[in-house]
Tab-separated table of C-alpha atoms in Angstrom:
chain	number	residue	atom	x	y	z
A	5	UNK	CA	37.381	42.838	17.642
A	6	UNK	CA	34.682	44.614	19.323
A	7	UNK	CA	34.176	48.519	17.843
A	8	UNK	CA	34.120	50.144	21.018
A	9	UNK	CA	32.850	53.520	20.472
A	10	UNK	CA	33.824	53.832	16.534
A	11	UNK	CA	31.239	54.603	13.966
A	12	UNK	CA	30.505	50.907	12.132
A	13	UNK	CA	30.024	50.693	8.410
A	14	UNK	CA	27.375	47.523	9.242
A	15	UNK	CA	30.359	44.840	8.145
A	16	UNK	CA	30.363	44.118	11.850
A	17	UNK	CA	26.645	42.990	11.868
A	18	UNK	CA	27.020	41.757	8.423
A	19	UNK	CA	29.841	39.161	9.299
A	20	UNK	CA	27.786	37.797	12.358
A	21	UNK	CA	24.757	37.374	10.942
A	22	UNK	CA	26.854	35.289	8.352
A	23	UNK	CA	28.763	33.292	11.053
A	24	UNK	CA	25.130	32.790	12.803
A	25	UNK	CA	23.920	31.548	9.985
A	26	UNK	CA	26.535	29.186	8.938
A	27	UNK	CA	26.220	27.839	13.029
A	28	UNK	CA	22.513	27.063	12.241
A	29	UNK	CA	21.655	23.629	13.299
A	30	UNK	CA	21.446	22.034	9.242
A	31	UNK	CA	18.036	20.303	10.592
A	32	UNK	CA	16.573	23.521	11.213
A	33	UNK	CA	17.131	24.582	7.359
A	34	UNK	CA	16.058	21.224	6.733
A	35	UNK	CA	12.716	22.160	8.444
A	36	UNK	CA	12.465	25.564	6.881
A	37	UNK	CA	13.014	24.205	3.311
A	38	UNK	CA	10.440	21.276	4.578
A	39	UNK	CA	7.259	19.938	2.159
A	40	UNK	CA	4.469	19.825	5.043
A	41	UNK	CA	2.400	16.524	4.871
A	42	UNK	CA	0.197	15.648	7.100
A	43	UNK	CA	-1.697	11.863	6.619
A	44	UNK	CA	-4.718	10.222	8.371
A	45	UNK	CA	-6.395	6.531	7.461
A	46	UNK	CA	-9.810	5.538	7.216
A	47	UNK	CA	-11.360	1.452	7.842
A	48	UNK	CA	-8.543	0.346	10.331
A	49	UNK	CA	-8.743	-2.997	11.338
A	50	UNK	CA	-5.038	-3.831	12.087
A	51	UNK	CA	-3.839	-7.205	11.084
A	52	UNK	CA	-7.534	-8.360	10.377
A	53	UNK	CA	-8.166	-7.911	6.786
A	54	UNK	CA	-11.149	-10.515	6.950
A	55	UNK	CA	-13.461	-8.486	9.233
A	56	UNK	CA	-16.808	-8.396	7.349
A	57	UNK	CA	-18.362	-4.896	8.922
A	58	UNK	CA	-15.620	-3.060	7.471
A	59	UNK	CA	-14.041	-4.467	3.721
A	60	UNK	CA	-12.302	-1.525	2.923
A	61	UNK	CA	-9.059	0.913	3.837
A	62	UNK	CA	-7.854	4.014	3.098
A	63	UNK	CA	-5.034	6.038	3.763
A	64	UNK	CA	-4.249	9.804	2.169
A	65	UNK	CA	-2.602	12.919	2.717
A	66	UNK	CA	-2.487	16.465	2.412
A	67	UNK	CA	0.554	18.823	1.494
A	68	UNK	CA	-1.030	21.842	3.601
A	69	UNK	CA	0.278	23.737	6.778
A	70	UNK	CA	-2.688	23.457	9.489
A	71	UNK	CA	-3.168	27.485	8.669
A	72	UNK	CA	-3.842	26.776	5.219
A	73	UNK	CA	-6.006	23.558	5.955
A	74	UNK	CA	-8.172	25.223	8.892
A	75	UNK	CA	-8.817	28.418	6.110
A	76	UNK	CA	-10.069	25.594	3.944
A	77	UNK	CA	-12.298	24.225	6.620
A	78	UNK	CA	-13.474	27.639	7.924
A	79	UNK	CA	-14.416	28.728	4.281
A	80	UNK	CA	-16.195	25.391	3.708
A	81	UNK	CA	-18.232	25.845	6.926
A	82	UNK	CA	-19.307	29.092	6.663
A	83	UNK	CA	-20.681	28.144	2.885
A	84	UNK	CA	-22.256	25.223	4.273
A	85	UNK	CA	-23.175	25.018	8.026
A	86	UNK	CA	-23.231	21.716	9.453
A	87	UNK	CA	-23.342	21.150	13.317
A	88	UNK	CA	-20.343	18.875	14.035
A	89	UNK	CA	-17.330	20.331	15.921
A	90	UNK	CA	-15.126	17.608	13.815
A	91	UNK	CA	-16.044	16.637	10.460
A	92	UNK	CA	-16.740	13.307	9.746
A	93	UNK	CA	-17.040	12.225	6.097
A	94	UNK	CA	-19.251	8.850	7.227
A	95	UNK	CA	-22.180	11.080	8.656
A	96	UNK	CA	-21.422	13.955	6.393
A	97	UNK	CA	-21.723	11.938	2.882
A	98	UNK	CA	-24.969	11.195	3.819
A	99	UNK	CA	-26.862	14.150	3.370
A	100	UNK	CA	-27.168	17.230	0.803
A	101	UNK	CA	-25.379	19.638	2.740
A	102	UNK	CA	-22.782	17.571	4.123
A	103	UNK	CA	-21.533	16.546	0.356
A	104	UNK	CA	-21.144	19.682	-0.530
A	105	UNK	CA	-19.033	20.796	2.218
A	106	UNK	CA	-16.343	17.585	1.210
A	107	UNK	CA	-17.135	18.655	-2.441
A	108	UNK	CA	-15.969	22.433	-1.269
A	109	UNK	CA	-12.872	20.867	0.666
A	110	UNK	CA	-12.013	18.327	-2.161
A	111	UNK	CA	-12.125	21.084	-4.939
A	112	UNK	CA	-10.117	23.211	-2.323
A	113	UNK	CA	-7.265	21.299	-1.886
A	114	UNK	CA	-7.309	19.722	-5.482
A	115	UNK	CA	-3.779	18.642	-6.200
A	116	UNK	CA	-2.777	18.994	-2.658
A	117	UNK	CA	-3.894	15.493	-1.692
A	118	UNK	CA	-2.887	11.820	-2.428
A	119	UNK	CA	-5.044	9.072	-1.489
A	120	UNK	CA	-5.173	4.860	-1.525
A	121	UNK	CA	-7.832	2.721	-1.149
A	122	UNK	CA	-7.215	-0.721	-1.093
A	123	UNK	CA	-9.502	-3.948	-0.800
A	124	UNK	CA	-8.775	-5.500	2.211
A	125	UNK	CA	-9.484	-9.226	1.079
A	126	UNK	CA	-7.663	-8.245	-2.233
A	127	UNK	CA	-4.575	-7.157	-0.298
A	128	UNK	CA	-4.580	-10.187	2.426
A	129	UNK	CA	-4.370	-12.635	-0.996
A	130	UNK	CA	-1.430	-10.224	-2.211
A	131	UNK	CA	0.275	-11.375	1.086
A	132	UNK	CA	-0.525	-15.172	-0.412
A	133	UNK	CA	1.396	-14.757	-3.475
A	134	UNK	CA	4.702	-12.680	-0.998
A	135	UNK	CA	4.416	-15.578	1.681
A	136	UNK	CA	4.120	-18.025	-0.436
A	137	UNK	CA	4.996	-17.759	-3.774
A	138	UNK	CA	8.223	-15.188	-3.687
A	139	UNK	CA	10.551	-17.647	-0.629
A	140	UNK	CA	10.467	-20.071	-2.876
A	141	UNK	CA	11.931	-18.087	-5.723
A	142	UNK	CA	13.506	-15.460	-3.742
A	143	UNK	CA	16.763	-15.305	-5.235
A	144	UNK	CA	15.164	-13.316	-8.107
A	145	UNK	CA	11.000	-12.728	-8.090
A	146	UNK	CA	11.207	-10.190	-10.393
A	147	UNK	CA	9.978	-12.365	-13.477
A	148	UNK	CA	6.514	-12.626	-11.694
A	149	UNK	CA	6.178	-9.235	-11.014
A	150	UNK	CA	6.971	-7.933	-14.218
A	151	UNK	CA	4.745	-9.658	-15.723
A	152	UNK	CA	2.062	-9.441	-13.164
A	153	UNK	CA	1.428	-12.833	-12.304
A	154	UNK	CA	1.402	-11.826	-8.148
A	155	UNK	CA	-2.088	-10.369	-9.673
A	156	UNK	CA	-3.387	-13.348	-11.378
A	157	UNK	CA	-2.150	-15.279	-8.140
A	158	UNK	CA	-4.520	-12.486	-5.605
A	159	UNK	CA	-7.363	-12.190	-7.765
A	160	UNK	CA	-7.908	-16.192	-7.940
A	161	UNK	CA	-7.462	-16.622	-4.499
A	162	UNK	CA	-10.236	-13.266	-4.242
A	163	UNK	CA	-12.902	-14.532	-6.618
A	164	UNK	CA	-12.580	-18.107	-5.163
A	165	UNK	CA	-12.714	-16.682	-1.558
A	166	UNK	CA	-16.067	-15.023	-2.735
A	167	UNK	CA	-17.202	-18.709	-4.218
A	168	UNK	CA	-19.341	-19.475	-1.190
A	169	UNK	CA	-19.003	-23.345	-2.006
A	170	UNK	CA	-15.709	-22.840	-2.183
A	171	UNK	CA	-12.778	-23.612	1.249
A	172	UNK	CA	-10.939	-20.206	0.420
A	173	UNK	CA	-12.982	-18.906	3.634
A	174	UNK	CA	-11.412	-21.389	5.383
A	175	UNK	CA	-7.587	-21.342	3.982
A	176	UNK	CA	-7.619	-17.518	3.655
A	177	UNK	CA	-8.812	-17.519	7.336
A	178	UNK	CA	-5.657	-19.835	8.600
A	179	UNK	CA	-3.652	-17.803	6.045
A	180	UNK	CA	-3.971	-15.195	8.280
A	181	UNK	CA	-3.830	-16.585	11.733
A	182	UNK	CA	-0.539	-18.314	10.440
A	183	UNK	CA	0.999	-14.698	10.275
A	184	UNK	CA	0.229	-13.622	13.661
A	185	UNK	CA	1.307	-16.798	15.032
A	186	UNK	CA	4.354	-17.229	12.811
A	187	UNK	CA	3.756	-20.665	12.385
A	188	UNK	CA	2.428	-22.769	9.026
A	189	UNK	CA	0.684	-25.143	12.100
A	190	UNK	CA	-1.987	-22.958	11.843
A	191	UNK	CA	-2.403	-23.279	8.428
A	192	UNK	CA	-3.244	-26.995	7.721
A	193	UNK	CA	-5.847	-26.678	4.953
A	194	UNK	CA	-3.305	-24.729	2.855
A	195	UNK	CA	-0.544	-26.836	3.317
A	196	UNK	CA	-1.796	-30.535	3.468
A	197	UNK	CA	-3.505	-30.612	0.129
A	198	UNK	CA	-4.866	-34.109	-0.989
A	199	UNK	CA	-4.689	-34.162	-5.084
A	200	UNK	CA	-8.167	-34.923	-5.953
A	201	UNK	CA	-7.547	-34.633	-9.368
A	202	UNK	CA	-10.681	-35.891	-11.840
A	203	UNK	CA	-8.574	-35.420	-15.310
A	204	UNK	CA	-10.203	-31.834	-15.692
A	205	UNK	CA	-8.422	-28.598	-15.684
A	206	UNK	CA	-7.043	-28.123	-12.145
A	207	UNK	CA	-8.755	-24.866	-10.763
A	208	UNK	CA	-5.866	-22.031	-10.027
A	209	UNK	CA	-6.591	-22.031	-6.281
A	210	UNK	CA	-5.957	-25.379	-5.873
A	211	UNK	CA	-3.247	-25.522	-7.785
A	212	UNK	CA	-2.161	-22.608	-4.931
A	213	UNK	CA	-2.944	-25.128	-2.719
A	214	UNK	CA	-0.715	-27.527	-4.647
A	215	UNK	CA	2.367	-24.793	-4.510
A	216	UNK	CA	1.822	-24.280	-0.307
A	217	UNK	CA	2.166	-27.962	0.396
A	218	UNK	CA	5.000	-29.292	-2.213
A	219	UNK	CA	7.004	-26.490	-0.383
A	220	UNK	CA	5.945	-26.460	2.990
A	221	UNK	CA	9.725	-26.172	4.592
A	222	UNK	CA	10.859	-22.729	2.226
A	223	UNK	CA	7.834	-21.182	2.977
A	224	UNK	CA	7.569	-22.166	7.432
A	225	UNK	CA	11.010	-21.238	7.059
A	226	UNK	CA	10.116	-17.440	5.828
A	227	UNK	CA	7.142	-16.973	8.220
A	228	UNK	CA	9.230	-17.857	11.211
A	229	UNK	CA	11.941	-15.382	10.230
A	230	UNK	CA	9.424	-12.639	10.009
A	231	UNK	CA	9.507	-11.910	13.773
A	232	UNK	CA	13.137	-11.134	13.651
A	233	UNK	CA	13.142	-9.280	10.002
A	234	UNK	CA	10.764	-6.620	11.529
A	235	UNK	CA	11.452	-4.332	14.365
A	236	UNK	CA	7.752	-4.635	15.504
A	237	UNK	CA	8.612	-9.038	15.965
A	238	UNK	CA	6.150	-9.117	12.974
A	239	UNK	CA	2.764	-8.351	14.892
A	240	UNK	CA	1.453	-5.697	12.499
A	241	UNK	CA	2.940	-7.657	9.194
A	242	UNK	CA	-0.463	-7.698	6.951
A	243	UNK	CA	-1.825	-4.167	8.463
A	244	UNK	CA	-1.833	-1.546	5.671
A	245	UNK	CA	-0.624	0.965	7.302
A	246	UNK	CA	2.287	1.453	7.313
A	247	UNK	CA	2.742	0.300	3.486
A	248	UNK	CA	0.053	3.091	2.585
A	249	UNK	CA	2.429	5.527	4.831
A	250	UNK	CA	5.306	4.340	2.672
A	251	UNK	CA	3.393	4.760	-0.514
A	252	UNK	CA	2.408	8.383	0.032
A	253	UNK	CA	5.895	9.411	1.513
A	254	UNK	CA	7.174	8.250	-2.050
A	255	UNK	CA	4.663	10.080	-4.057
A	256	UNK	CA	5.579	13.430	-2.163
A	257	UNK	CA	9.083	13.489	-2.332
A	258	UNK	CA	9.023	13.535	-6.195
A	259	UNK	CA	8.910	17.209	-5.284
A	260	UNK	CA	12.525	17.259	-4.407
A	261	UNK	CA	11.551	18.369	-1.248
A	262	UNK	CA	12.568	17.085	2.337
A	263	UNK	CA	9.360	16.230	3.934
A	264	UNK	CA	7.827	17.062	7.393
A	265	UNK	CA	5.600	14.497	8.405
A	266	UNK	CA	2.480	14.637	10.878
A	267	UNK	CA	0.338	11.706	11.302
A	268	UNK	CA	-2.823	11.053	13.380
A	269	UNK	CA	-1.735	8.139	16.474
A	270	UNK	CA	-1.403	5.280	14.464
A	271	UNK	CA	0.071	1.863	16.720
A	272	UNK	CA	1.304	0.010	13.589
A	273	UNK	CA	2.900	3.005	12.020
A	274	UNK	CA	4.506	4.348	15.454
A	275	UNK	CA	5.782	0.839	15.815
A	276	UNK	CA	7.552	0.415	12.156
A	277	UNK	CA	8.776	4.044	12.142
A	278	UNK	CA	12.143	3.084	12.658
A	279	UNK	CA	12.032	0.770	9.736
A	280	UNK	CA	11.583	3.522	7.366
A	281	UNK	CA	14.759	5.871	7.220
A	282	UNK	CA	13.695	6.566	3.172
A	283	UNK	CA	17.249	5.593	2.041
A	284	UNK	CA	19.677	3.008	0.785
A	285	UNK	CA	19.135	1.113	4.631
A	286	UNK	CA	15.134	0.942	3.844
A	287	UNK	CA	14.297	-2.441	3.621
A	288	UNK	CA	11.293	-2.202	1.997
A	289	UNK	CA	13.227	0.619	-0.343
A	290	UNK	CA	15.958	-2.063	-1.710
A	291	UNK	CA	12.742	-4.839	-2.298
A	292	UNK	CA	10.992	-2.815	-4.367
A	293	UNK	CA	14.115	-1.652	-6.380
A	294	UNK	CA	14.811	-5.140	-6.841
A	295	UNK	CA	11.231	-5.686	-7.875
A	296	UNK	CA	10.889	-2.725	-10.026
A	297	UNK	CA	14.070	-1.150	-11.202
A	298	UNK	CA	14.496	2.109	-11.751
A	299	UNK	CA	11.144	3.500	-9.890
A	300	UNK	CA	11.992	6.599	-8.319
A	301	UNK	CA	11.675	5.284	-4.581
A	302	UNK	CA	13.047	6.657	-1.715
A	303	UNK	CA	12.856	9.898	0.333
A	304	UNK	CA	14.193	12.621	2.955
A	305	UNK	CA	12.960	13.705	6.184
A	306	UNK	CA	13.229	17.613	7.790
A	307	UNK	CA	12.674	15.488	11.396
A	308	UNK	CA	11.146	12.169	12.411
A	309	UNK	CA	7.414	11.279	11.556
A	310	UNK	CA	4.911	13.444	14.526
A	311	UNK	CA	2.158	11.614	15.821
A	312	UNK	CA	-0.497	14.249	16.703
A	313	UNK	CA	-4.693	14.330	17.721
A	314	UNK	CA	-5.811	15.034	14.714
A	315	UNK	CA	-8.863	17.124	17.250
A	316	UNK	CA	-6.048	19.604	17.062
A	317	UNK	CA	-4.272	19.653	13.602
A	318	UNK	CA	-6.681	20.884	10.924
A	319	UNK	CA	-3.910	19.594	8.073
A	320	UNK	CA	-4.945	16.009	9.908
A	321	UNK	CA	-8.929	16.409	10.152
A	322	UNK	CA	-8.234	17.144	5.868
A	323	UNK	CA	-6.091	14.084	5.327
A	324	UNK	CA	-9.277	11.837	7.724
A	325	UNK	CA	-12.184	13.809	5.336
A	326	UNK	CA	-10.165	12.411	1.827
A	327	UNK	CA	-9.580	8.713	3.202
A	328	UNK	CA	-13.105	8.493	5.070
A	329	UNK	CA	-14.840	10.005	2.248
A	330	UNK	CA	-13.193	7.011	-0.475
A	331	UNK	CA	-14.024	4.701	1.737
A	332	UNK	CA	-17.364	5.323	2.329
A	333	UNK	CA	-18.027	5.962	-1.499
A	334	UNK	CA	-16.578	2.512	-2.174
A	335	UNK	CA	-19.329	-0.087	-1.162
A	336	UNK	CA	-22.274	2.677	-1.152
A	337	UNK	CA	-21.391	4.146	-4.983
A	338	UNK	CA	-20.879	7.746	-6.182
A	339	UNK	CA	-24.226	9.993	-5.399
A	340	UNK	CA	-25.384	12.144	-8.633
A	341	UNK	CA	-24.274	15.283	-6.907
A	342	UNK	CA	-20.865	14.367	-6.001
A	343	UNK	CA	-19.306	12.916	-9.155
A	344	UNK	CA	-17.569	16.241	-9.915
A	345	UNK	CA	-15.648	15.915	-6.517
A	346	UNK	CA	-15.521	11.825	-7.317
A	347	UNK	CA	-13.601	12.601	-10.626
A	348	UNK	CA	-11.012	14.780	-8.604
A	349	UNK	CA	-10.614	12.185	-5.869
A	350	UNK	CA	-9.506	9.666	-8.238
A	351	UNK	CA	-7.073	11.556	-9.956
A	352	UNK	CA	-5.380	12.017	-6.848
A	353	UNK	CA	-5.236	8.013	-6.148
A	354	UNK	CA	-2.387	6.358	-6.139
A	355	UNK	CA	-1.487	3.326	-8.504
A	356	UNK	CA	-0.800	1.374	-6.649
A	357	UNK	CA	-4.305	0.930	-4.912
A	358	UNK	CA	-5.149	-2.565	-4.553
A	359	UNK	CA	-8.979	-3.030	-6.041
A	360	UNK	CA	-10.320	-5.856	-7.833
A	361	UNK	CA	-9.469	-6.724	-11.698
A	362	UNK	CA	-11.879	-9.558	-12.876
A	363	UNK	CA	-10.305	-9.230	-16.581
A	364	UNK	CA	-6.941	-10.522	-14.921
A	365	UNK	CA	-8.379	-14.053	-14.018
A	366	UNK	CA	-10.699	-14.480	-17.401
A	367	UNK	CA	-9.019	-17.604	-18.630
A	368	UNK	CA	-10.306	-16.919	-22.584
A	369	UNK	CA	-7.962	-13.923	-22.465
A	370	UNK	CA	-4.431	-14.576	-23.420
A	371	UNK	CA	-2.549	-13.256	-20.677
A	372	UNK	CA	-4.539	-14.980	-18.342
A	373	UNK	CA	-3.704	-17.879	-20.167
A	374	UNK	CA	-0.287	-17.641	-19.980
A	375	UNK	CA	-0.577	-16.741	-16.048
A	376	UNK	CA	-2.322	-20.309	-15.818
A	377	UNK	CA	0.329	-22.291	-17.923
A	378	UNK	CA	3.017	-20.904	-15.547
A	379	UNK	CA	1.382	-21.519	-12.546
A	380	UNK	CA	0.386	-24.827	-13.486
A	381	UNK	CA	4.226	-25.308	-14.340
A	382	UNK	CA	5.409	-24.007	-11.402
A	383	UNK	CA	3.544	-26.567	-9.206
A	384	UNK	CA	4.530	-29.140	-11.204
A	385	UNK	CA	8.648	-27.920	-10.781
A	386	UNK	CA	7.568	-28.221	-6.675
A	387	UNK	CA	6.444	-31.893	-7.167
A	388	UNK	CA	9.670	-33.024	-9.089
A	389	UNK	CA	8.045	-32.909	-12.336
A	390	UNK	CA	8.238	-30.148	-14.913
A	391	UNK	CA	10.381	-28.878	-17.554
A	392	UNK	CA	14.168	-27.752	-16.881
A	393	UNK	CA	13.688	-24.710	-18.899
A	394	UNK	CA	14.156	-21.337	-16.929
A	395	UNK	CA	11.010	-19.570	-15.298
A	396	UNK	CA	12.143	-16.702	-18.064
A	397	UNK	CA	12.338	-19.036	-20.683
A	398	UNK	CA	9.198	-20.303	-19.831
A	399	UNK	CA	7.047	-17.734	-19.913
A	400	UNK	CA	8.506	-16.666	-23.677
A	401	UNK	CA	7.624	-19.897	-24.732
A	402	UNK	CA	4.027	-19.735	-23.833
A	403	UNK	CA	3.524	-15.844	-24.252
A	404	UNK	CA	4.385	-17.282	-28.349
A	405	UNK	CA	2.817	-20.252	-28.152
A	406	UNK	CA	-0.718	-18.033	-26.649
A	407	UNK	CA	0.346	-15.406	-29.200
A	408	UNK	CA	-0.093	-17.728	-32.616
A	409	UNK	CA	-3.181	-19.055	-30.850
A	410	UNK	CA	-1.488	-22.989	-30.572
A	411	UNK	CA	-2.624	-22.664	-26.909
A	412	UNK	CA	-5.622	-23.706	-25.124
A	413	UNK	CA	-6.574	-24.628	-21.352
């Protein structure tokens, strides 16, 4: 009851502040309890992972508030003056000054910052082995990734693509228009493969080319489907994204922390959103447990992903200086007075970054070897011939068989 006009002891006040509190809306603790993260990209070309004036992508983020992140930029500015009212790691990188204002920020935020970079040709020839290798065996894939041969399968298809006598250009090329379109018509130097075989060993990529057309139906069958599988009808299904966006919102929750996410506009990533709710109803969460069991994966949000100008978030302008700066350093290498900041920029990238491995696809090495004996197995399975063995099987056999050095190619 109200105490009209009696002295209170403060257990009046006491009780509602309790009863407010217990009313409060449980996503407004959420946000209070929040881990701030806010994430920009760098070498967006959408769906177009072949476009020559720009080979690279980046995507990172920062776990500051934009108080803390525009303190950072202030202090860095005042230390080293540069007349740009937005920083921009492309023109900055390319002078004394503007180095060692990023080397100021990147030492700043050490730490506080996760970052991919990822090869865009590389990651287009990932898409190879997932659209054509894994609907053939997709009642369980995870043989091949655990033991890595979706690498051996990217890198070949990479270092022949880079072959300029080579028709990678060419496949790789109608790879890709065959995932906008959703159709393997557009696709007919992948999947109409004439055996030219001379009694020599049968090069890996055309032994790829072997695997597309022995199993044309699985495989037109999956790329139809992938209109209806995502909620965007598929049109942003090789951009990166939204998978880098995924990867970093991984890496932060480790923390244990619900996460409040702010992203610069982004048109794929608004579009797929919705397709990453973080738990047990995340597609992409319940692949890649499949894939790799046991990875912690998944993750809680305070309130939905915030698309902001980054003009107007300093947390944002941070998370654009990290991803622009790997990208530029990428194709132009690391400049003598920056390799202190390099060494801290690559301990905050992510694994799973997807940059070239020659040693993977060096056929005198053994695991190489064995990645070729399966393949070449595996083809042979899609044209009726073969051994019945299991895929599991297999590869134990030939791992031993490599291993006591009875194996050559």
């Amino acid at each position: 009851k109200p105490n009209y006009g009696r002295p209170s002891n403060g257990l009046g006040k006491l009780h509602g502040r309790l009863v407010y509190h217990r009313q409060l809306d449980f996503t407004l603790i959420l946000a209070w309890l929040s881990m701030k993260i806010a994430c920009d990209e760098s070498g967006f070309t959408g769906p177009d992972l072949l476009a020559s004036d720009q080979r690279h992508f980046s995507f990172a983020s920062v776990n500051l508030s934009d108080d803390e992140a525009w303190e950072i930029i202030k202090q860095a500015r005042d230390k080293h003056p540069v007349q740009m009212p937005e920083l921009k790691a492309s023109k900055l990188m390319g002078s004394n000054q503007g180095r060692q204002l990023i080397t100021h920020i990147v030492e700043s935020i050490s730490g506080k910052f996760a970052v991919n970079l990822h090869d865009k040709l590389l990651a287009l020839c990932g898409w190879v082995f997932e659209y054509v290798f894994e609907p053939v065996y997709q009642e369980n894939p995870r043989i091949f990734y655990e033991k890595e041969f979706h690498l051996f399968v990217a890198m070949y298809c990479y270092i022949w693509f880079l072959d300029s006598g080579s028709e990678a250009k060419k496949v790789l090329s109608e790879f890709q228009e065959m995932m906008r379109t959703k159709s393997v018509s557009s696709a007919p130097s992948l999947f109409t493969f004439r055996d030219m075989f001379d009694g020599g060993r049968p090069h890996p990529f055309e032994l790829i080319r072997r695997f597309a057309t022995a199993n044309l139906k699985i495989i037109a069958k999956e790329v139809s489907e992938v209109q209806h599988q995502l909620s965007d009808g598929g049109t942003w299904a090789l951009d990166l994204s939204i998978s880098g966006l995924w990867s970093h919102l991984n890496h932060w929750v480790q923390k244990n922390e619900p996460l409040k996410v702010l992203c610069d506009e982004s048109k794929p990533i608004r579009a797929m959103s919705g397709d990453l709710s973080g738990d047990k109803n995340d597609a992409a969460i319940r692949r890649a447990q499949n894939l790799m069991p046991g990875e912690p994966l998944g993750w809680e949000t305070a309130e939905p992903i915030r698309f902001v100008d980054s003009r107007a978030h300093p947390s944002v302008q941070l998370a654009d200086v990290i991803a622009s700066t790997v990208v530029h350093s990428r194709p132009n290498g690391t400049h003598s007075d920056f390799k202190a900041a390099a060494e801290i920029l690559d301990e905050g990238m992510l694994r799973d970054s997807i940059v070239p491995n020659f040693e993977r696809v060096k056929l005198d090495k053994d695991p190489a070897k064995v990645h070729y004996a399966v393949l070449h197995e595996i083809v042979l399975r899609s044209e009726g011939k073969g051994t019945k063995v299991s895929i599991e099987d297999y590869f134990k056999i030939v791992e031993d068989t490599v291993k006591f050095g009875d194996f050559s190619i």
